[in-house]
Short mmCIF file of C-alpha atoms in Angstrom, two decimals:
data_model
loop_
_atom_site.label_atom_id
_atom_site.label_comp_id
_atom_site.label_asym_id
_atom_site.label_seq_id
_atom_site.Cartn_x
_atom_site.Cartn_y
_atom_site.Cartn_z
CA MET A 1 0.00 0.00 0.00
CA LYS A 2 2.84 2.35 0.86
CA LYS A 3 4.42 1.72 -2.56
CA ILE A 4 1.15 2.63 -4.27
CA ILE A 5 0.81 5.84 -2.27
CA ASN A 6 4.39 6.92 -2.98
CA LEU A 7 4.14 5.97 -6.62
CA THR A 8 0.81 7.81 -7.01
CA LYS A 9 2.31 10.90 -5.43
CA THR A 10 5.29 10.71 -7.80
CA PHE A 11 3.07 10.34 -10.86
CA PHE A 12 0.81 13.20 -9.77
CA ILE A 13 3.68 15.61 -9.12
CA ASP A 14 5.42 14.59 -12.33
CA SER A 15 2.34 15.14 -14.52
CA SER A 16 1.20 18.32 -12.76
CA ARG A 17 4.45 20.24 -12.59
CA GLU A 18 4.01 21.41 -16.18
CA PHE A 19 1.52 24.28 -16.31
CA ALA A 20 -0.16 22.89 -19.46
CA VAL A 21 -1.57 19.85 -17.62
CA PRO A 22 -3.56 21.65 -14.86
CA PHE A 23 -4.45 24.44 -17.29
CA TRP A 24 -6.12 22.20 -19.92
CA THR A 25 -7.61 19.87 -17.32
CA ILE A 26 -8.87 22.32 -14.68
CA ILE A 27 -8.61 25.96 -15.76
CA PHE A 28 -9.62 25.76 -19.41
CA PRO A 29 -12.99 23.93 -18.88
CA THR A 30 -14.01 26.51 -16.27
CA LEU A 31 -13.11 29.41 -18.54
CA PHE A 32 -14.84 27.69 -21.47
CA PHE A 33 -18.03 27.30 -19.46
CA ILE A 34 -18.04 31.00 -18.50
CA LEU A 35 -17.38 32.09 -22.09
CA PHE A 36 -20.05 29.92 -23.74
CA VAL A 37 -22.72 30.69 -21.15
CA SER A 38 -22.01 34.43 -21.47
CA ILE A 39 -22.27 34.31 -25.27
CA PHE A 40 -24.96 31.77 -26.08
CA GLU A 41 -27.37 31.92 -23.14
CA ASN A 42 -28.33 35.48 -24.10
CA ILE A 43 -29.40 34.32 -27.55
CA GLY A 44 -33.14 34.05 -27.42
CA THR A 45 -33.80 36.81 -24.87
CA SER A 46 -36.50 39.36 -25.47
CA GLU A 47 -34.37 41.72 -27.52
CA ASN A 48 -33.41 38.90 -29.91
CA LEU A 49 -36.79 37.18 -30.25
CA ASP A 50 -39.38 37.77 -32.94
CA LEU A 51 -42.29 38.24 -30.52
CA LYS A 52 -45.92 38.16 -31.66
CA VAL A 53 -48.95 39.33 -29.68
CA GLY A 54 -52.42 38.25 -30.74
CA ILE A 55 -55.33 40.62 -30.04
CA TYR A 56 -59.01 39.72 -29.95
CA TYR A 57 -61.78 42.31 -29.45
CA GLU A 58 -65.09 41.00 -28.20
CA GLU A 59 -66.36 44.39 -29.35
CA PRO A 60 -64.45 47.13 -31.24
CA LEU A 61 -62.69 49.77 -29.13
CA GLN A 62 -64.18 53.25 -29.17
CA GLY A 63 -63.49 56.73 -27.88
CA VAL A 64 -60.46 57.62 -25.76
CA ILE A 65 -59.55 53.96 -25.29
CA LYS A 66 -59.23 53.37 -29.02
CA THR A 67 -57.26 56.58 -29.56
CA THR A 68 -54.88 55.79 -26.73
CA PHE A 69 -54.40 52.21 -27.87
CA ASP A 70 -53.67 53.28 -31.45
CA ASP A 71 -51.16 55.88 -30.24
CA VAL A 72 -49.26 53.38 -28.09
CA PHE A 73 -49.34 50.34 -30.35
CA SER A 74 -49.17 51.94 -33.79
CA PRO A 75 -46.22 50.49 -35.77
CA SER A 76 -44.42 53.83 -36.10
CA GLU A 77 -40.65 54.16 -35.72
CA SER A 78 -41.09 56.42 -32.69
CA ASN A 79 -42.86 53.74 -30.67
CA HIS A 80 -40.17 51.06 -31.03
CA ILE A 81 -42.62 48.22 -30.31
CA PRO A 82 -40.55 45.04 -29.75
CA PHE A 83 -43.31 42.75 -31.02
CA LYS A 84 -45.79 42.34 -33.85
CA VAL A 85 -49.50 42.79 -33.20
CA GLU A 86 -51.88 40.42 -34.98
CA GLU A 87 -55.66 40.81 -34.71
CA TYR A 88 -57.98 37.78 -34.55
CA ASP A 89 -61.68 37.53 -35.32
CA SER A 90 -62.07 34.33 -33.30
CA PHE A 91 -61.18 33.66 -29.67
CA GLU A 92 -60.74 29.92 -30.30
CA LYS A 93 -58.34 30.48 -33.20
CA GLY A 94 -56.18 32.89 -31.19
CA LEU A 95 -55.99 30.53 -28.20
CA GLN A 96 -55.10 27.60 -30.46
CA ASN A 97 -52.35 29.60 -32.16
CA LEU A 98 -50.95 30.39 -28.72
CA LYS A 99 -50.88 26.68 -27.85
CA ASP A 100 -49.19 25.97 -31.20
CA SER A 101 -46.57 28.69 -30.46
CA GLU A 102 -47.58 30.67 -33.55
CA ILE A 103 -48.00 33.67 -31.25
CA ASN A 104 -46.39 34.32 -27.88
CA VAL A 105 -49.25 36.05 -26.04
CA PHE A 106 -52.98 36.24 -26.64
CA VAL A 107 -54.76 39.38 -25.35
CA VAL A 108 -58.55 39.65 -25.12
CA PHE A 109 -60.34 42.98 -24.79
CA PRO A 110 -63.67 41.87 -23.29
CA GLU A 111 -67.18 42.96 -24.04
CA ASN A 112 -68.21 46.21 -22.30
CA PHE A 113 -64.55 47.25 -22.06
CA ASN A 114 -65.56 50.58 -23.70
CA LEU A 115 -67.24 51.48 -20.40
CA LEU A 116 -63.75 52.56 -19.41
CA ASN A 117 -64.44 55.75 -21.41
CA LEU A 118 -67.16 56.66 -18.88
CA LYS A 119 -65.45 55.55 -15.70
CA PHE A 120 -63.74 58.92 -15.14
CA LEU A 121 -67.26 60.42 -14.97
CA ILE A 122 -69.00 57.63 -13.09
CA GLU A 123 -66.58 55.90 -10.73
CA THR A 124 -69.02 53.16 -9.79
CA ILE A 125 -69.03 51.67 -13.30
CA GLU A 126 -67.54 48.18 -13.33
CA VAL A 127 -65.16 47.59 -16.24
CA PRO A 128 -64.06 44.02 -17.04
CA ASP A 129 -60.34 43.24 -16.97
CA ILE A 130 -58.17 42.75 -20.02
CA LYS A 131 -57.35 39.05 -20.24
CA VAL A 132 -53.78 38.04 -21.07
CA TYR A 133 -53.10 34.40 -21.95
CA TYR A 134 -49.54 33.05 -22.15
CA THR A 135 -47.61 29.78 -21.81
CA ASN A 136 -44.65 28.57 -19.75
CA ASP A 137 -42.34 29.13 -22.72
CA SER A 138 -39.68 31.76 -21.95
CA ALA A 139 -40.51 33.77 -25.09
CA SER A 140 -44.18 33.87 -24.06
CA MET A 141 -43.28 35.11 -20.59
CA TYR A 142 -41.05 37.81 -22.10
CA ALA A 143 -43.83 38.93 -24.44
CA LYS A 144 -46.38 39.01 -21.60
CA ASP A 145 -44.12 41.19 -19.43
CA ILE A 146 -43.33 43.54 -22.32
CA PHE A 147 -46.99 43.89 -23.29
CA GLU A 148 -47.88 44.87 -19.73
CA VAL A 149 -45.22 47.59 -19.88
CA PHE A 150 -47.05 49.08 -22.86
CA LEU A 151 -50.35 48.80 -21.03
CA ASN A 152 -48.79 50.84 -18.24
CA GLU A 153 -47.88 53.43 -20.87
CA MET A 154 -51.55 53.51 -21.87
CA ASN A 155 -52.43 54.23 -18.26
CA ILE A 156 -49.96 57.11 -18.21
CA MET A 157 -51.33 58.59 -21.43
CA MET A 158 -54.91 58.33 -20.16
CA TYR A 159 -53.89 60.07 -16.96
CA THR A 160 -52.28 62.94 -18.88
CA ARG A 161 -55.58 63.36 -20.82
CA GLY A 162 -57.49 63.75 -17.61
CA GLU A 163 -58.71 60.17 -17.35
CA GLU A 164 -57.76 58.95 -13.87
CA VAL A 165 -58.55 55.36 -14.79
CA LYS A 166 -56.25 52.38 -14.40
CA LEU A 167 -56.35 49.41 -16.74
CA THR A 168 -56.53 46.09 -14.92
CA VAL A 169 -55.20 42.81 -16.24
CA ASN A 170 -56.25 39.24 -15.56
CA GLU A 171 -53.45 36.78 -16.43
CA GLU A 172 -53.94 33.12 -17.24
CA ILE A 173 -51.20 30.63 -18.11
CA ILE A 174 -51.95 27.91 -20.64
CA GLY A 175 -50.47 24.46 -20.00
CA ILE A 176 -48.44 23.12 -17.09
CA LYS A 177 -45.94 25.52 -15.66
CA GLN A 178 -42.47 24.03 -15.27
CA SER A 179 -40.71 24.50 -11.97
CA GLU A 180 -37.33 25.20 -13.56
CA PRO A 181 -36.52 26.22 -17.15
CA TYR A 182 -33.85 24.22 -18.98
CA ARG A 183 -31.20 26.81 -19.73
CA TYR A 184 -28.10 26.67 -21.89
CA ARG A 185 -25.89 26.49 -18.80
CA ASP A 186 -27.76 23.32 -17.78
CA PHE A 187 -27.37 21.94 -21.30
CA LEU A 188 -23.65 22.76 -21.37
CA PHE A 189 -22.54 21.61 -17.92
CA PRO A 190 -22.47 17.83 -18.67
CA ALA A 191 -20.39 18.56 -21.78
CA ILE A 192 -17.89 20.55 -19.71
CA ILE A 193 -17.51 17.64 -17.29
CA LEU A 194 -16.82 15.26 -20.16
CA MET A 195 -14.46 17.78 -21.76
CA SER A 196 -12.29 17.65 -18.65
CA VAL A 197 -12.40 13.82 -18.66
CA LEU A 198 -11.50 13.72 -22.36
CA THR A 199 -8.51 15.96 -21.73
CA VAL A 200 -7.15 13.41 -19.27
CA ALA A 201 -8.01 10.39 -21.44
CA VAL A 202 -6.99 11.72 -24.85
CA PHE A 203 -3.98 13.87 -23.91
CA ASN A 204 -2.59 13.34 -20.42
CA MET A 205 -2.60 9.54 -20.24
CA PRO A 206 -1.41 8.79 -23.82
CA PHE A 207 1.30 11.46 -23.62
CA ASP A 208 2.62 10.04 -20.37
CA PHE A 209 2.56 6.49 -21.73
CA SER A 210 4.35 7.55 -24.91
CA TYR A 211 6.96 9.39 -22.88
CA TYR A 212 7.58 6.32 -20.69
CA VAL A 213 7.88 4.11 -23.79
CA GLU A 214 10.45 6.43 -25.36
CA LYS A 215 12.45 6.58 -22.13
CA GLY A 216 12.32 2.81 -21.56
CA VAL A 217 10.58 3.12 -18.19
CA PHE A 218 8.60 -0.11 -18.56
CA LYS A 219 11.71 -2.26 -19.07
CA ARG A 220 13.35 -0.72 -16.04
CA LEU A 221 10.33 -1.72 -13.93
CA ASN A 222 11.29 -5.36 -14.43
CA SER A 223 14.39 -4.80 -12.31
CA THR A 224 12.43 -3.16 -9.45
CA PRO A 225 10.19 -4.61 -6.74
CA ILE A 226 7.23 -2.69 -8.21
CA ARG A 227 4.64 -4.94 -9.80
CA GLY A 228 2.87 -4.10 -13.03
CA ASN A 229 -0.58 -3.87 -11.42
CA GLU A 230 0.79 -1.53 -8.74
CA TYR A 231 2.28 0.66 -11.42
CA PHE A 232 -0.92 0.92 -13.46
CA PHE A 233 -3.13 1.41 -10.42
CA SER A 234 -0.92 4.26 -9.21
CA PHE A 235 -0.79 5.72 -12.71
CA LEU A 236 -4.60 5.74 -13.05
CA LEU A 237 -5.08 6.98 -9.49
CA SER A 238 -2.81 9.99 -10.07
CA HIS A 239 -4.89 11.01 -13.10
CA LEU A 240 -8.13 10.41 -11.21
CA ILE A 241 -6.94 12.78 -8.47
CA LEU A 242 -6.26 15.47 -11.06
CA LEU A 243 -9.66 14.83 -12.59
CA LEU A 244 -11.33 14.98 -9.17
CA LEU A 245 -9.79 18.41 -8.56
CA SER A 246 -11.18 19.54 -11.91
CA LEU A 247 -14.68 18.28 -11.02
CA ILE A 248 -14.59 20.04 -7.64
CA VAL A 249 -13.75 23.33 -9.38
CA LEU A 250 -16.50 22.75 -11.95
CA TYR A 251 -19.10 22.05 -9.27
CA ILE A 252 -18.09 25.20 -7.40
CA GLU A 253 -18.52 27.11 -10.66
CA ALA A 254 -21.88 25.42 -11.24
CA TYR A 255 -23.04 26.53 -7.80
CA LEU A 256 -21.98 30.13 -8.49
CA PHE A 257 -23.75 30.07 -11.88
CA ASP A 258 -26.90 28.53 -10.41
CA VAL A 259 -26.81 25.43 -12.63
CA SER A 260 -29.74 23.05 -12.17
CA PRO A 261 -29.67 21.30 -8.76
CA ASP A 262 -30.20 17.99 -10.60
CA ILE A 263 -26.41 17.76 -10.98
CA TYR A 264 -26.26 16.86 -7.27
CA ASN A 265 -28.67 13.94 -7.60
CA PRO A 266 -27.15 10.50 -6.86
CA GLU A 267 -28.30 9.23 -10.27
CA PHE A 268 -26.47 12.00 -12.10
CA ILE A 269 -23.30 11.61 -10.01
CA ALA A 270 -23.35 7.81 -10.46
CA TYR A 271 -23.75 8.09 -14.23
CA SER A 272 -20.99 10.71 -14.33
CA GLY A 273 -18.71 8.23 -12.55
CA PHE A 274 -19.68 5.58 -15.10
CA SER A 275 -18.86 8.04 -17.91
CA ILE A 276 -15.44 8.70 -16.40
CA LEU A 277 -14.65 4.97 -16.31
CA VAL A 278 -15.70 4.54 -19.94
CA ILE A 279 -13.67 7.47 -21.23
CA LEU A 280 -10.57 6.57 -19.20
CA SER A 281 -10.81 3.03 -20.60
CA VAL A 282 -10.75 4.51 -24.09
CA GLY A 283 -7.75 6.54 -22.95
CA LEU A 284 -5.93 3.29 -22.10
CA LEU A 285 -6.77 2.00 -25.57
CA LEU A 286 -5.31 5.11 -27.19
CA SER A 287 -2.22 4.85 -25.00
CA SER A 288 -1.47 1.38 -26.31
CA LEU A 289 -1.70 2.55 -29.93
CA TYR A 290 0.90 5.32 -29.79
CA LYS A 291 4.57 4.43 -30.26
CA ASN A 292 6.05 7.90 -29.73
CA MET A 293 5.16 11.43 -28.63
CA GLY A 294 4.91 12.73 -32.19
CA SER A 295 2.14 10.36 -33.20
CA ALA A 296 0.38 10.86 -29.86
CA GLU A 297 0.19 14.63 -30.31
CA ALA A 298 -1.07 14.48 -33.90
CA ILE A 299 -3.68 11.75 -33.50
CA SER A 300 -4.93 12.97 -30.11
CA GLN A 301 -5.70 16.40 -31.51
CA VAL A 302 -7.82 14.93 -34.31
CA ILE A 303 -9.70 12.58 -31.98
CA TYR A 304 -10.29 15.27 -29.35
CA GLN A 305 -11.62 17.90 -31.76
CA ALA A 306 -13.80 15.40 -33.63
CA THR A 307 -15.22 14.05 -30.37
CA ILE A 308 -16.20 17.34 -28.75
CA PHE A 309 -17.74 18.77 -31.92
CA LEU A 310 -19.49 15.57 -33.07
CA SER A 311 -20.94 14.41 -29.76
CA GLY A 312 -23.61 17.07 -29.25
CA PHE A 313 -21.52 18.93 -26.68
CA TYR A 314 -22.54 22.43 -27.76
CA PHE A 315 -25.33 21.95 -30.32
CA GLU A 316 -27.45 19.32 -32.06
CA VAL A 317 -25.40 17.09 -34.40
CA THR A 318 -27.87 14.43 -35.56
CA ASN A 319 -28.63 16.46 -38.69
CA THR A 320 -25.04 16.54 -39.92
CA PRO A 321 -24.24 15.10 -43.39
CA TRP A 322 -23.97 11.31 -43.56
CA PHE A 323 -20.27 11.28 -44.43
CA ILE A 324 -19.49 12.62 -40.92
CA ARG A 325 -22.62 11.52 -39.05
CA TRP A 326 -21.24 7.99 -38.72
CA TYR A 327 -18.81 9.31 -36.10
CA VAL A 328 -21.71 10.76 -34.09
CA TYR A 329 -23.25 7.31 -33.66
CA PHE A 330 -19.92 5.49 -33.39
CA ASN A 331 -18.64 7.78 -30.65
CA PRO A 332 -19.45 6.60 -27.05
CA VAL A 333 -19.34 10.15 -25.73
CA THR A 334 -22.47 10.95 -27.77
CA TYR A 335 -24.45 8.52 -25.62
CA LEU A 336 -22.80 9.58 -22.37
CA VAL A 337 -23.56 13.30 -22.69
CA ASP A 338 -27.09 12.45 -23.84
CA GLY A 339 -27.57 10.23 -20.79
CA MET A 340 -26.36 12.94 -18.40
CA ARG A 341 -28.78 15.43 -19.94
CA LYS A 342 -31.64 12.96 -19.69
CA LEU A 343 -31.01 12.63 -15.96
CA MET A 344 -30.89 16.41 -15.58
CA THR A 345 -34.29 16.83 -17.22
CA GLY A 346 -35.99 14.00 -15.32
CA ASN A 347 -36.07 11.59 -18.25
CA VAL A 348 -35.24 7.89 -18.08
CA LEU A 349 -32.06 6.48 -19.60
CA VAL A 350 -32.58 4.32 -22.66
CA PRO A 351 -30.61 1.07 -23.14
CA VAL A 352 -28.28 2.62 -25.71
CA ASN A 353 -26.99 5.07 -23.06
CA ILE A 354 -25.60 2.06 -21.18
CA ILE A 355 -24.96 -0.65 -23.77
CA VAL A 356 -22.80 1.29 -26.24
CA PRO A 357 -20.49 2.80 -23.57
CA VAL A 358 -20.13 -0.63 -21.87
CA ILE A 359 -19.13 -2.20 -25.20
CA TRP A 360 -16.49 0.49 -25.65
CA MET A 361 -15.20 0.03 -22.10
CA VAL A 362 -14.90 -3.76 -22.34
CA ALA A 363 -13.34 -3.61 -25.81
CA SER A 364 -10.85 -0.91 -24.79
CA ILE A 365 -9.66 -2.73 -21.67
CA SER A 366 -9.38 -6.01 -23.58
CA ILE A 367 -7.34 -4.50 -26.42
CA PHE A 368 -5.09 -2.66 -23.97
CA SER A 369 -4.46 -5.84 -21.99
CA MET A 370 -3.46 -7.74 -25.12
CA SER A 371 -1.29 -4.96 -26.60
CA TYR A 372 0.55 -3.97 -23.42
CA LYS A 373 3.42 -6.47 -23.87
CA GLY A 374 3.89 -5.43 -27.47
CA MET A 375 4.03 -1.81 -26.37
CA VAL A 376 6.73 -2.61 -23.80
CA TYR A 377 8.84 -4.56 -26.29
CA CYS A 378 8.83 -1.57 -28.65
CA GLU A 379 10.63 0.55 -26.10
CA LYS A 380 13.89 2.10 -27.12
#
């Protein structure tokens, strides 16, 4: 046990003393997460959305109300209305279009709403509320909030014209309201975890193996009391410690960025551990294929870039052309990141999220076990 501890410590210090290793494993994924969330999560906010508001009049507006409404919602350049207004002649059609996401908000001016013209003279007149229908979609919520801002402007204009009358709104949400929206930071976080694991598996481990092959370290082990299984266990443990430090930093960052609390669920953590084992197994496979540092650097770069961009890390990749889509389905990381996202959104894992990664893990360990002796004999 003491030999394993000392050997693990030696491996960890040796691999971490170069700034590039902790930078690409720990620092870069955290910076990448901040950069991508800052850029892409703002896409789709109210100022970037093409918002549509549907209007239905149970009876046409008249008098001061109509004049005020036309002044506020007229499509002139001075008004800068951030949405399009579409009138409906049927309540059912407008509500259906809202459910079909063809419009973002459906506003109903009820019958007898024109009594608002008389309310400044007769305060006891009861005027029905404007009804605003919206959904739990973020764009619909934005449109509802913005429309109410313009209704407040109508109130101000009516007040300046001597009408001390306040418009009242009755809101109603259509559909089931979700407790938490699924944001881009939630979508991205599993990919950032796997990015850190891939860095260890595709770069750190193969580079170290290639270096030891070139320096003849494996042959020298035969003349020491260190056993082969002790060596490999210590080697893997040192990289797992580095990876654990990276995950701790990422989880601290996730807490600060208010990432979905589902990342703390035992199911998510367990599947993340499973993903780490699968990817590190593939890292062992890659380590056995490289004969020198030059080939390790060239091939690892190609595999790393192809994997992160063709695994659905940052965007949907199932619609890519067929001549590159084969890698999407061949790649085990595609199923791992999909499985992590399923667990974050409360969905159930499908068999392919387990079977394909397990096949890769078993095949990688088997090939590495058979090719290890050949790798040692190729030492200089």
